[in-house]
Amino acid sequence: MNLGLGYEIELNIFDKNLNKLTSFSVVENKFLPGSFWDPPSAARREKPLAFLQFL
């Protein structure tokens, strides 16, 4: 059983007057390896790894 992980990350940069200078966003859906016998344990292990690979 595989796990689906969908996320959206948005980074906004503002100056001291709160004018938006730039922004960057990422929207992605990933399929992570799972476990047929223990899906919750696989999710706890695989989700943090996926975010670390992105960052």
Short mmCIF file of C-alpha atoms in Angstrom, two decimals:
data_model
loop_
_atom_site.label_atom_id
_atom_site.label_comp_id
_atom_site.label_asym_id
_atom_site.label_seq_id
_atom_site.Cartn_x
_atom_site.Cartn_y
_atom_site.Cartn_z
CA MET A 1 0.00 0.00 0.00
CA ASN A 2 1.45 3.38 -1.01
CA LEU A 3 0.78 6.71 0.65
CA GLY A 4 -0.17 9.94 -1.06
CA LEU A 5 1.27 13.19 0.22
CA GLY A 6 0.02 16.49 -1.15
CA TYR A 7 1.44 19.80 -0.01
CA GLU A 8 1.65 23.46 -0.90
CA ILE A 9 4.44 25.70 0.37
CA GLU A 10 4.45 29.45 -0.21
CA LEU A 11 7.30 31.81 0.69
CA ASN A 12 6.68 35.57 0.60
CA ILE A 13 9.41 38.20 1.02
CA PHE A 14 8.40 41.64 2.31
CA ASP A 15 10.36 44.85 2.87
CA LYS A 16 10.19 46.88 6.10
CA ASN A 17 7.04 48.69 4.84
CA LEU A 18 5.31 45.35 4.26
CA ASN A 19 5.42 45.64 0.47
CA LYS A 20 5.68 42.24 -1.12
CA LEU A 21 8.98 41.98 -2.97
CA THR A 22 8.71 38.46 -4.30
CA SER A 23 7.03 35.14 -3.69
CA PHE A 24 7.76 31.52 -4.43
CA SER A 25 5.36 28.61 -4.22
CA VAL A 26 5.51 24.89 -4.75
CA VAL A 27 2.54 22.54 -5.07
CA GLU A 28 3.30 18.87 -5.32
CA ASN A 29 1.73 15.47 -4.87
CA LYS A 30 4.06 12.59 -4.06
CA PHE A 31 3.51 8.90 -3.70
CA LEU A 32 5.54 7.45 -0.85
CA PRO A 33 6.36 3.81 -0.27
CA GLY A 34 4.06 2.22 2.26
CA SER A 35 3.43 -1.01 4.08
CA PHE A 36 0.52 -3.35 3.50
CA TRP A 37 0.73 -4.65 7.07
CA ASP A 38 1.32 -1.39 8.95
CA PRO A 39 0.38 1.76 6.96
CA PRO A 40 0.47 4.19 9.96
CA SER A 41 4.07 3.27 10.81
CA ALA A 42 5.11 3.68 7.19
CA ALA A 43 3.46 7.12 7.09
CA ARG A 44 5.25 8.27 10.26
CA ARG A 45 8.57 7.18 8.75
CA GLU A 46 8.15 8.39 5.15
CA LYS A 47 6.46 11.81 5.52
CA PRO A 48 9.33 13.54 7.38
CA LEU A 49 11.83 12.12 4.88
CA ALA A 50 9.85 13.54 1.96
CA PHE A 51 9.77 17.03 3.49
CA LEU A 52 13.50 16.93 4.26
CA GLN A 53 14.25 16.00 0.64
CA PHE A 54 12.20 18.97 -0.56
CA LEU A 55 13.80 21.50 1.77
#
